[in-house]
Every structure is written in structure tokens, then in C-alpha cells.
Amino acid sequence: MKSKIRVVVRVRPQLPAEKTHSCETLQLGNHTVRLGVTDSSQKEFRFDHVLGPSATQKEVYDTAGVAQSIASVLEGYHATLFAYGQTGSGKTYTMEGFEYERIASKASERASTKAKIDVASDRLGIVPRVILELFDALKTAAVIKNKAYRVKSSFVQIYNEQILDLFNPSSKQSVRSRRCDSAFLTNERGRFRCLKLRWAADQEFFVEDLTMVDSASGEEMLLKFTEGVKDKIMATTNMNAASSRSHCIYTIYVESIDLENPSLVTTTKLCLVDLAGSERIVKTGATGVTLQESIGINKSLFVLRQVIQVLSDEANMNPTGQNAVAKTHVPYRDSKLTSLLKHSLGGNSITVMIVCLSPSDLCYEENLSTLQYAARAQQISNTPVKNAGEAHKVLVQQLRDTIQSLHAQLAEVHTVVDRRRAD
């Protein structure tokens, strides 16, 4: 079956600093966004849903059909939800809902932020809500479908084209020096082990040695997620007091076991993606490390837009979905981000895109660019395929789990050895 990418637009409220400027260029309908001041200059875009500044976190969750995405995963399909927009447009708030506070910095260091996890339940974003709702859905499905479920998760950030594991405590150790090599990346937050991107026919692109964490309850999984959030690389810029300096991909894996035939295991995944925002360096005032991060973010988003453009052009050339254009090159491999999102864009995932906009007229050009690519994205057709249970995958997964455990133990040994050498 064919499934087009669903697009939901969210416009955040004005920030205090924006209230001295006008907010006249955005006009919202239930399914339309008009951008421009005069009728002759206005550009109109049509999407699945459009939500204004008064929308609550729950309204965004419900309107985006996140519950349906969870249901699809339990039915055997992969699903993806990703937030896209310029820096400071509300993507991280939409996905997490946590507050971020500024960290006092020395004169020689840049200003940064840290997450405040303890927030009111109505502020919780999509990821915490998914985690808690998923386990409720699993309890019901286990009875109705006579199945047992195992839930795992992984959490990575893509920082300057390096894949960093936010779940592996042995991959990060605090050091004072600032250096980088092929295996590690060091910044003011610590020393992170860089993971490798691999390709396999049965998995497509995957991250080698990625930590998978089992969870028996929503509370347990949410606690682990919040621990990972605290290690995200953040900074303060002129455009965003709590700016993500990396793309974050949180993936939930659901293994379903048919109790009438326990050797059959079906594995599906739900990818929840908080993209770093596109940045105009003149506006952000980025310098030094922050400038290099901005360049890295913009490069990877440029590739993402290229992928969206190629796929939407292909869809326009072949609107019926029949006789696909031969050998169209889609540049997935040009960035780590698009490699890992290959199944979400033109692949076998049911995908929802949440487009975040600023209401300020100062962001007219950024809003226009965001809306143009969102309009292209909704032309893309994916081909979701129901994953079938396979008996041999049980043994394969057991072997992979064993290898992963051994790698983790080895990393811990290396950490102890490094510390003793440092002493």
C-alpha cells in the first residue's frame, strides 16, 4: 500500500523578545497557512492540519495522530514522527516538553543549558506521551492478540556528522582537554565514543554497537529517556536560549511473540526525531565552536532537503505510483541523518512530519523555506510493509544481544584502564 507523509503545522506563541515586532505575515486556517502581507504577495500552503499558538501539547499529540502511529507499530508496521523547522521554532518543546535553564559559564566558555526534567504533565511532549501510552496499549494488545511483548529503545545524537550514543554511560567520561580523534569526540560536556554507520541488506543503514535498553514499564523507559536527554549537546544563541546542537533520534523497538508459536518474533520500530534547526549565522551570532556546529547542522539539513526534493520530484513525475522513474538517485548516503531516515522518507515507514514555525515577521524568509519543503514532503509516498515474524530472527537477535553485552563490558574495562593511566 502507498502512504503519503502526513504534515501537521504548529505555530508557537510569541517570545518576550518578539513582542516589540509585528506578527502579520502568517494567517492560519484549519488546513492552510498563508504567508505574506498583501493579497498579491501572499503564498498559500495546504496541509493535513494547522495548529495555532494556543494549541496545547495534548492537542498536538492528538492532531498528529500519534496514537494511530502506536497502533500501526503494534500491527507490525514501522512508523516515524519528526519535527522540522528553523532554530527556536519549538521543535524540542513539541517533542520533549522539558524546560531548559542556562548554565553559568566562565568567560572562556560559551553559554549552555541543561534540561529540567520535572515538568507538569500537561507540558509533556510527544516522546514522553508515546512512552506512557505505548505500555497501556501493549497491555490491551497482549490480551486481545494472545501475544507477549518485549520493548527496547535506543537514543543517538548526530553531532557534526558523528553518531553519539546517549544511552551508553561507558562511552562518555569527563575530561578537561579538548581534542578529537576517529573514535572519540570531546567537548565541554565530556568525551563521547563515536559510533559507526553500517549497511546490511536486512537492516539497511544501522548503527554498530548501539546500546539497546530493555524496559518493563513506561516509567522505567521514561526515566532512561530523561537520562539521555541530560547528555544532549546544547548551547545558547541569539535566536534560541536552548539550542540543540545535534539531531536526536529516539527509537522504540517492539518485539511481539505469538504465544501459540513462540518461535515467531516480529520486530517493529517507532522513530521519534528532533531535528536541529536551520540557522542563519548572521542572526544567531554564532562564533567558534557554535559556528562550526551551525555549519554542520546546515549541511545535514541541506542534504535532507535534497532528499525531500528528489523524492517529491519523482512523485510529481509519477503521480500514480506505477512504473517508477528508473534509477533516480536519492542522496541518502550524503549525510548520517538521511541515511538513518531512509526508511522514513520514501521507504517502508508510516511517517508524520510536524512543521514548527515562528509567528514573528522577522522570520518570514525562514518560515517560507520551511513551508516550501513541508509542501514538498507531503507529496512523498512511502510504501509501508507489514513485518512478518521469522523464526530464525530469534537466534540472530540473541547472538546480537550477546555481542552487544560483550562490547559494553569491554568498553567499561577500557574506561577503568584509562582512569588508572590518568591517575
Coordinates of C-alpha atoms in Angstrom, one line a residue:
M1 CA 0.0 0.0 0.0
K2 CA 1.0 3.6 -0.6
S3 CA 1.0 6.1 2.3
K4 CA 1.9 9.8 1.8
I5 CA 3.8 11.7 4.5
R6 CA 1.3 13.5 6.7
V7 CA 2.2 17.1 7.6
V8 CA 1.0 18.9 10.7
V9 CA 2.0 22.6 11.1
R10 CA 2.4 24.1 14.6
V11 CA 3.0 27.9 15.1
R12 CA 4.4 28.6 18.6
P13 CA 3.4 31.7 20.7
Q14 CA 5.4 34.9 20.6
L15 CA 8.5 35.0 22.7
P16 CA 9.0 38.1 25.0
A17 CA 11.8 39.4 22.7
E18 CA 9.4 39.3 19.7
K19 CA 6.6 41.3 21.2
T20 CA 8.2 44.6 20.0
H21 CA 7.9 43.3 16.4
S22 CA 4.8 42.7 14.3
C23 CA 3.3 39.3 13.6
E24 CA 1.2 39.9 10.5
T25 CA 2.7 37.7 7.8
L26 CA 1.2 34.4 9.0
Q27 CA -2.5 33.7 8.6
L28 CA -3.8 30.4 9.7
G29 CA -6.7 28.2 8.8
N30 CA -7.6 24.7 9.9
H31 CA -5.7 23.3 6.9
T32 CA -4.0 26.3 5.4
V33 CA -1.1 28.7 6.0
R34 CA -1.0 32.0 4.2
L35 CA 2.3 33.8 4.2
G36 CA 2.6 37.5 3.2
V37 CA 1.1 40.9 4.0
T38 CA -0.9 41.8 0.9
D39 CA -3.2 39.6 -1.2
S40 CA -1.0 39.9 -4.2
S41 CA 2.2 38.8 -2.3
Q42 CA 0.6 36.0 -0.2
K43 CA 1.6 32.4 -0.8
E44 CA -0.9 29.8 0.4
F45 CA 0.1 26.3 1.5
R46 CA -2.3 23.4 2.3
F47 CA -1.5 20.7 4.9
D48 CA -3.3 17.9 6.8
H49 CA -3.7 20.1 9.9
V50 CA -2.6 23.6 11.1
L51 CA -2.4 24.5 14.8
G52 CA -2.0 28.0 16.1
P53 CA -0.2 29.4 19.2
S54 CA -2.9 28.4 21.6
A55 CA -2.6 24.7 20.8
T56 CA -1.7 22.5 23.8
Q57 CA 0.7 19.7 23.9
K58 CA -2.1 17.2 24.0
E59 CA -3.8 18.8 21.0
V60 CA -0.6 18.5 19.0
Y61 CA -0.3 14.8 20.1
D62 CA -3.9 14.0 19.1
T63 CA -3.9 16.0 15.9
A64 CA -0.7 14.4 14.7
G65 CA -2.3 11.0 15.1
V66 CA 0.4 9.7 17.3
A67 CA -1.9 7.2 18.9
Q68 CA -2.5 5.8 15.4
S69 CA 1.2 5.6 14.8
I70 CA 1.5 3.5 18.0
A71 CA -1.4 1.2 16.8
S72 CA 0.4 0.8 13.4
V73 CA 3.6 -0.3 15.2
L74 CA 1.6 -2.9 17.2
E75 CA 0.0 -4.1 13.9
G76 CA 3.5 -4.8 12.5
Y77 CA 4.4 -1.6 10.7
H78 CA 7.3 0.8 11.2
A79 CA 6.4 4.4 12.0
T80 CA 8.3 7.7 12.2
L81 CA 7.5 11.2 13.5
F82 CA 9.9 14.1 13.1
A83 CA 9.9 17.8 13.9
Y84 CA 11.3 20.2 11.3
G85 CA 11.8 23.9 11.3
Q86 CA 14.2 26.8 12.0
T87 CA 16.1 27.2 15.2
G88 CA 13.9 28.4 18.1
S89 CA 10.6 27.4 16.4
G90 CA 9.5 25.0 19.1
K91 CA 10.7 21.6 17.9
T92 CA 12.3 20.4 21.1
Y93 CA 9.4 21.6 23.2
T94 CA 7.0 19.8 20.9
M95 CA 9.0 16.5 21.1
E96 CA 10.1 16.7 24.8
G97 CA 8.2 19.4 26.7
F98 CA 11.1 19.8 29.1
E99 CA 12.4 23.2 30.3
Y100 CA 16.0 24.2 29.8
E101 CA 17.9 26.6 32.1
R102 CA 21.1 28.5 31.3
I103 CA 24.3 27.2 32.8
A104 CA 26.6 29.8 34.3
S105 CA 29.8 29.8 32.2
K106 CA 33.3 31.0 32.6
A107 CA 34.5 33.9 30.4
S108 CA 36.4 31.5 28.2
E109 CA 33.4 29.2 27.7
R110 CA 30.3 29.5 25.7
A111 CA 26.9 29.7 27.4
S112 CA 25.0 26.4 27.5
T113 CA 21.8 25.0 29.0
K114 CA 20.6 21.9 30.9
A115 CA 17.3 20.2 30.9
K116 CA 14.8 20.5 33.8
I117 CA 13.0 17.2 33.6
D118 CA 10.4 17.7 36.3
V119 CA 7.6 19.5 34.5
A120 CA 3.8 19.5 34.8
S121 CA 2.1 16.6 33.0
D122 CA 0.3 18.9 30.6
R123 CA 3.7 20.2 29.3
L124 CA 4.9 16.8 28.4
G125 CA 5.8 16.5 24.7
I126 CA 5.3 13.7 22.2
V127 CA 8.1 11.3 23.3
P128 CA 7.1 11.1 27.0
R129 CA 3.4 10.7 26.0
V130 CA 4.3 7.9 23.5
I131 CA 6.3 6.1 26.1
L132 CA 3.5 6.1 28.6
E133 CA 0.7 5.4 26.1
L134 CA 2.7 2.6 24.5
F135 CA 2.7 0.4 27.6
D136 CA -1.0 0.9 28.1
A137 CA -1.6 -0.2 24.5
L138 CA 0.6 -3.2 25.0
K139 CA -1.4 -4.5 28.0
T140 CA -4.6 -4.4 25.9
A141 CA -2.9 -5.9 22.8
A142 CA -1.4 -8.8 24.8
V143 CA -4.8 -9.9 25.9
I144 CA -6.7 -9.4 22.6
K145 CA -4.0 -10.8 20.3
N146 CA -2.6 -13.5 22.7
K147 CA 0.9 -12.1 22.3
A148 CA 3.9 -11.3 24.6
Y149 CA 5.9 -8.1 24.0
R150 CA 9.4 -7.0 24.6
V151 CA 10.2 -3.3 24.4
K152 CA 13.7 -1.8 23.8
S153 CA 14.9 1.7 22.9
S154 CA 18.0 3.5 21.6
F155 CA 18.9 7.1 21.7
V156 CA 21.5 8.8 19.5
Q157 CA 22.5 12.3 18.6
I158 CA 24.2 13.2 15.3
Y159 CA 26.7 15.9 16.1
N160 CA 29.0 17.3 13.4
E161 CA 28.4 14.1 11.4
Q162 CA 29.4 12.0 14.3
I163 CA 26.9 9.5 15.8
L164 CA 27.0 9.6 19.6
D165 CA 25.2 7.1 21.9
L166 CA 23.1 8.9 24.6
F167 CA 22.4 5.6 26.4
N168 CA 25.9 4.2 27.0
P169 CA 27.5 5.6 30.1
S170 CA 30.8 3.9 29.4
S171 CA 31.1 5.9 26.1
K172 CA 31.4 9.2 28.0
Q173 CA 34.0 10.2 30.6
S174 CA 34.7 13.7 31.8
V175 CA 38.0 15.2 30.7
R176 CA 39.4 18.7 30.7
S177 CA 41.3 18.6 27.5
R178 CA 39.7 19.4 24.1
R179 CA 40.6 17.0 21.3
C180 CA 39.1 14.8 18.7
D181 CA 40.1 11.6 17.0
S182 CA 38.4 9.0 14.8
A183 CA 36.9 7.1 17.8
F184 CA 36.1 9.8 20.3
L185 CA 34.7 13.3 20.3
T186 CA 35.5 15.6 23.2
N187 CA 33.7 18.8 24.2
E188 CA 32.9 20.7 27.3
R189 CA 30.2 18.1 28.2
G190 CA 32.6 15.2 28.2
R191 CA 34.2 12.6 26.0
F192 CA 31.8 10.7 23.7
R193 CA 32.5 7.5 21.8
C194 CA 31.7 7.9 18.1
L195 CA 29.7 5.0 16.6
K196 CA 29.9 3.8 13.1
L197 CA 27.2 3.7 10.5
R198 CA 26.9 0.3 8.7
W199 CA 24.8 -1.2 5.9
A200 CA 23.2 -4.6 5.9
A201 CA 20.6 -5.9 3.4
D202 CA 18.2 -7.0 6.1
Q203 CA 18.6 -3.8 8.2
E204 CA 19.5 -1.2 5.6
F205 CA 21.6 1.5 7.5
F206 CA 22.2 0.8 11.2
V207 CA 24.5 2.0 13.9
E208 CA 27.1 -0.5 15.0
D209 CA 27.4 -1.3 18.8
L210 CA 24.4 0.9 19.6
T211 CA 23.1 0.5 23.1
M212 CA 19.6 -1.1 23.3
V213 CA 17.8 -0.7 26.7
D214 CA 15.1 -3.1 27.7
S215 CA 12.2 -1.6 29.7
A216 CA 9.4 -3.4 31.6
S217 CA 7.2 -0.3 32.2
G218 CA 6.6 3.2 30.8
E219 CA 8.0 4.7 34.0
E220 CA 11.3 2.8 33.6
M221 CA 11.6 3.7 29.9
L222 CA 10.8 7.4 30.6
L223 CA 13.4 7.6 33.3
K224 CA 16.1 6.2 30.9
F225 CA 15.0 8.6 28.2
T226 CA 15.4 11.6 30.5
E227 CA 18.8 10.4 31.5
G228 CA 19.8 10.5 27.8
V229 CA 18.3 14.0 27.4
K230 CA 20.6 15.4 30.0
D231 CA 23.6 14.4 27.8
K232 CA 22.4 16.2 24.7
I233 CA 24.8 18.9 23.4
M234 CA 23.0 22.3 23.9
A235 CA 24.1 25.9 23.7
T236 CA 22.7 29.4 23.8
T237 CA 22.5 31.6 20.7
N238 CA 20.9 34.9 19.8
M239 CA 18.0 33.1 18.2
N240 CA 17.5 30.4 20.8
A241 CA 18.2 30.3 24.5
A242 CA 18.2 26.5 24.4
S243 CA 19.6 25.5 21.0
S244 CA 20.0 21.8 20.2
R245 CA 23.4 21.4 18.6
S246 CA 22.6 17.9 17.2
H247 CA 19.9 15.9 15.6
C248 CA 18.4 13.5 18.1
I249 CA 16.8 10.2 17.1
Y250 CA 14.9 8.2 19.8
T251 CA 13.8 4.8 18.6
I252 CA 11.4 2.4 20.3
Y253 CA 11.6 -1.3 19.2
V254 CA 8.6 -3.6 19.8
E255 CA 9.1 -7.3 19.6
S256 CA 5.9 -9.3 19.5
I257 CA 5.9 -13.0 20.3
D258 CA 3.0 -15.2 19.2
L259 CA 2.2 -17.3 22.2
E260 CA 0.7 -20.0 20.0
N261 CA 4.0 -20.2 18.1
P262 CA 6.7 -18.6 20.3
S263 CA 9.5 -19.1 17.7
L264 CA 7.9 -16.4 15.6
V265 CA 9.0 -12.9 16.5
T266 CA 8.0 -9.7 14.8
T267 CA 10.1 -6.6 15.3
T268 CA 8.8 -3.1 14.5
K269 CA 10.1 0.3 15.4
L270 CA 8.9 3.8 16.1
C271 CA 11.4 6.6 15.4
L272 CA 10.9 9.9 17.1
V273 CA 13.2 12.6 15.7
D274 CA 14.0 16.1 17.0
L275 CA 16.0 17.8 14.2
A276 CA 18.3 20.6 15.0
G277 CA 17.0 23.8 13.5
S278 CA 18.3 25.5 10.4
E279 CA 20.4 28.6 11.3
R280 CA 21.2 31.9 9.6
I281 CA 24.6 32.6 11.1
V282 CA 24.1 36.4 10.8
K283 CA 21.1 36.1 13.1
T284 CA 22.4 33.5 15.6
G285 CA 25.6 35.4 16.2
A286 CA 27.5 32.0 16.2
T287 CA 31.2 32.0 16.6
G288 CA 33.9 29.5 17.4
V289 CA 32.6 26.0 18.3
T290 CA 29.0 27.2 17.9
L291 CA 29.8 28.4 14.4
Q292 CA 31.2 25.0 13.4
E293 CA 28.2 23.3 14.8
S294 CA 25.9 25.7 12.8
I295 CA 27.8 24.8 9.6
G296 CA 27.4 21.1 10.4
I297 CA 23.7 21.4 11.1
N298 CA 23.0 23.4 8.0
K299 CA 25.0 20.9 5.8
S300 CA 23.0 17.9 7.0
L301 CA 19.7 19.8 6.7
F302 CA 20.7 20.7 3.1
V303 CA 21.1 17.0 2.3
L304 CA 17.7 16.3 4.0
R305 CA 16.1 19.0 1.7
Q306 CA 17.8 17.5 -1.3
V307 CA 16.3 14.1 -0.4
I308 CA 12.9 15.6 0.0
Q309 CA 13.2 17.5 -3.3
V310 CA 14.3 14.4 -5.3
L311 CA 11.5 12.2 -3.8
S312 CA 8.8 14.9 -4.4
D313 CA 10.0 15.5 -8.0
E314 CA 9.8 11.7 -8.5
A315 CA 6.3 11.7 -7.1
N316 CA 5.3 14.5 -9.4
M317 CA 6.7 12.7 -12.5
N318 CA 4.9 9.5 -11.5
P319 CA 1.7 10.6 -9.6
T320 CA 0.0 7.2 -10.0
G321 CA 2.8 5.3 -8.2
Q322 CA 3.2 3.0 -11.2
N323 CA 6.3 2.5 -13.3
A324 CA 8.6 4.4 -11.1
V325 CA 11.2 6.6 -12.7
A326 CA 14.2 4.3 -13.3
K327 CA 17.4 4.7 -11.3
T328 CA 16.5 8.0 -9.7
H329 CA 19.5 8.9 -7.4
V330 CA 18.4 9.9 -3.9
P331 CA 21.4 11.2 -1.9
Y332 CA 20.6 9.3 1.4
R333 CA 24.3 8.4 1.8
D334 CA 25.4 12.1 1.8
S335 CA 24.7 12.5 5.5
K336 CA 24.3 10.3 8.6
L337 CA 20.9 11.8 9.2
T338 CA 19.4 11.0 5.9
S339 CA 21.0 7.5 6.0
L340 CA 19.2 6.7 9.2
L341 CA 15.9 8.2 8.0
K342 CA 16.0 6.3 4.7
H343 CA 13.1 4.1 5.7
S344 CA 11.1 7.2 6.8
L345 CA 11.4 9.2 3.5
G346 CA 10.4 7.1 0.5
G347 CA 10.8 3.9 2.4
N348 CA 8.5 1.5 4.3
S349 CA 7.5 3.6 7.3
I350 CA 4.3 5.4 8.1
T351 CA 5.6 8.9 8.6
V352 CA 4.3 12.2 10.1
M353 CA 6.2 15.5 9.8
I354 CA 5.5 18.2 12.4
V355 CA 6.4 21.6 11.0
C356 CA 7.3 24.2 13.5
L357 CA 7.0 28.0 12.7
S358 CA 7.7 31.2 14.4
P359 CA 4.9 33.8 14.4
S360 CA 7.3 36.7 14.1
D361 CA 7.6 38.7 10.8
L362 CA 11.3 38.7 11.4
C363 CA 11.3 35.0 10.5
Y364 CA 9.4 35.5 7.2
E365 CA 12.2 34.0 5.0
E366 CA 12.8 31.1 7.3
N367 CA 9.1 30.3 7.5
L368 CA 8.8 30.5 3.8
S369 CA 11.6 28.0 3.3
T370 CA 10.2 25.7 5.9
L371 CA 6.7 25.7 4.3
Q372 CA 8.1 25.1 0.9
Y373 CA 9.9 22.0 2.0
A374 CA 7.0 20.8 4.0
A375 CA 4.8 21.1 0.9
R376 CA 7.3 19.0 -1.0
A377 CA 7.5 16.4 1.8
Q378 CA 3.7 15.8 1.8
Q379 CA 4.0 14.7 -1.9
I380 CA 6.3 11.8 -1.0
S381 CA 4.7 8.4 -0.9
N382 CA 6.1 5.7 1.3
T383 CA 5.3 2.0 1.0
P384 CA 4.6 0.6 4.5
V385 CA 5.1 -3.1 4.6
K386 CA 3.8 -5.3 7.4
N387 CA 6.7 -7.1 9.0
A388 CA 6.3 -10.8 9.2
G389 CA 7.6 -12.9 12.1
E390 CA 10.6 -15.1 11.3
A391 CA 11.8 -17.9 13.5
H392 CA 15.5 -17.5 12.6
K393 CA 15.5 -14.0 13.9
V394 CA 15.2 -15.2 17.4
L395 CA 18.6 -16.8 17.3
V396 CA 20.1 -13.9 15.4
Q397 CA 18.8 -11.4 17.9
Q398 CA 20.1 -13.5 20.8
L399 CA 23.6 -13.6 19.3
R400 CA 23.4 -9.8 18.6
D401 CA 22.4 -9.2 22.2
T402 CA 25.3 -11.3 23.4
I403 CA 27.8 -9.4 21.2
Q404 CA 26.4 -6.0 22.4
S405 CA 26.8 -7.1 26.0
L406 CA 30.4 -8.1 25.4
H407 CA 31.1 -4.8 23.7
A408 CA 29.6 -2.9 26.6
Q409 CA 31.8 -4.9 29.1
L410 CA 34.9 -4.2 27.0
A411 CA 34.1 -0.5 26.9
E412 CA 33.8 -0.5 30.7
V413 CA 37.2 -2.2 31.0
H414 CA 38.8 0.4 28.7
T415 CA 37.3 3.2 30.8
V416 CA 38.8 1.7 34.0
V417 CA 42.2 1.3 32.3
D418 CA 42.1 4.9 31.0
R419 CA 41.3 6.2 34.5
R420 CA 44.1 4.3 36.1
R421 CA 46.5 5.6 33.5
A422 CA 45.3 9.1 34.1
D423 CA 46.0 8.7 37.9

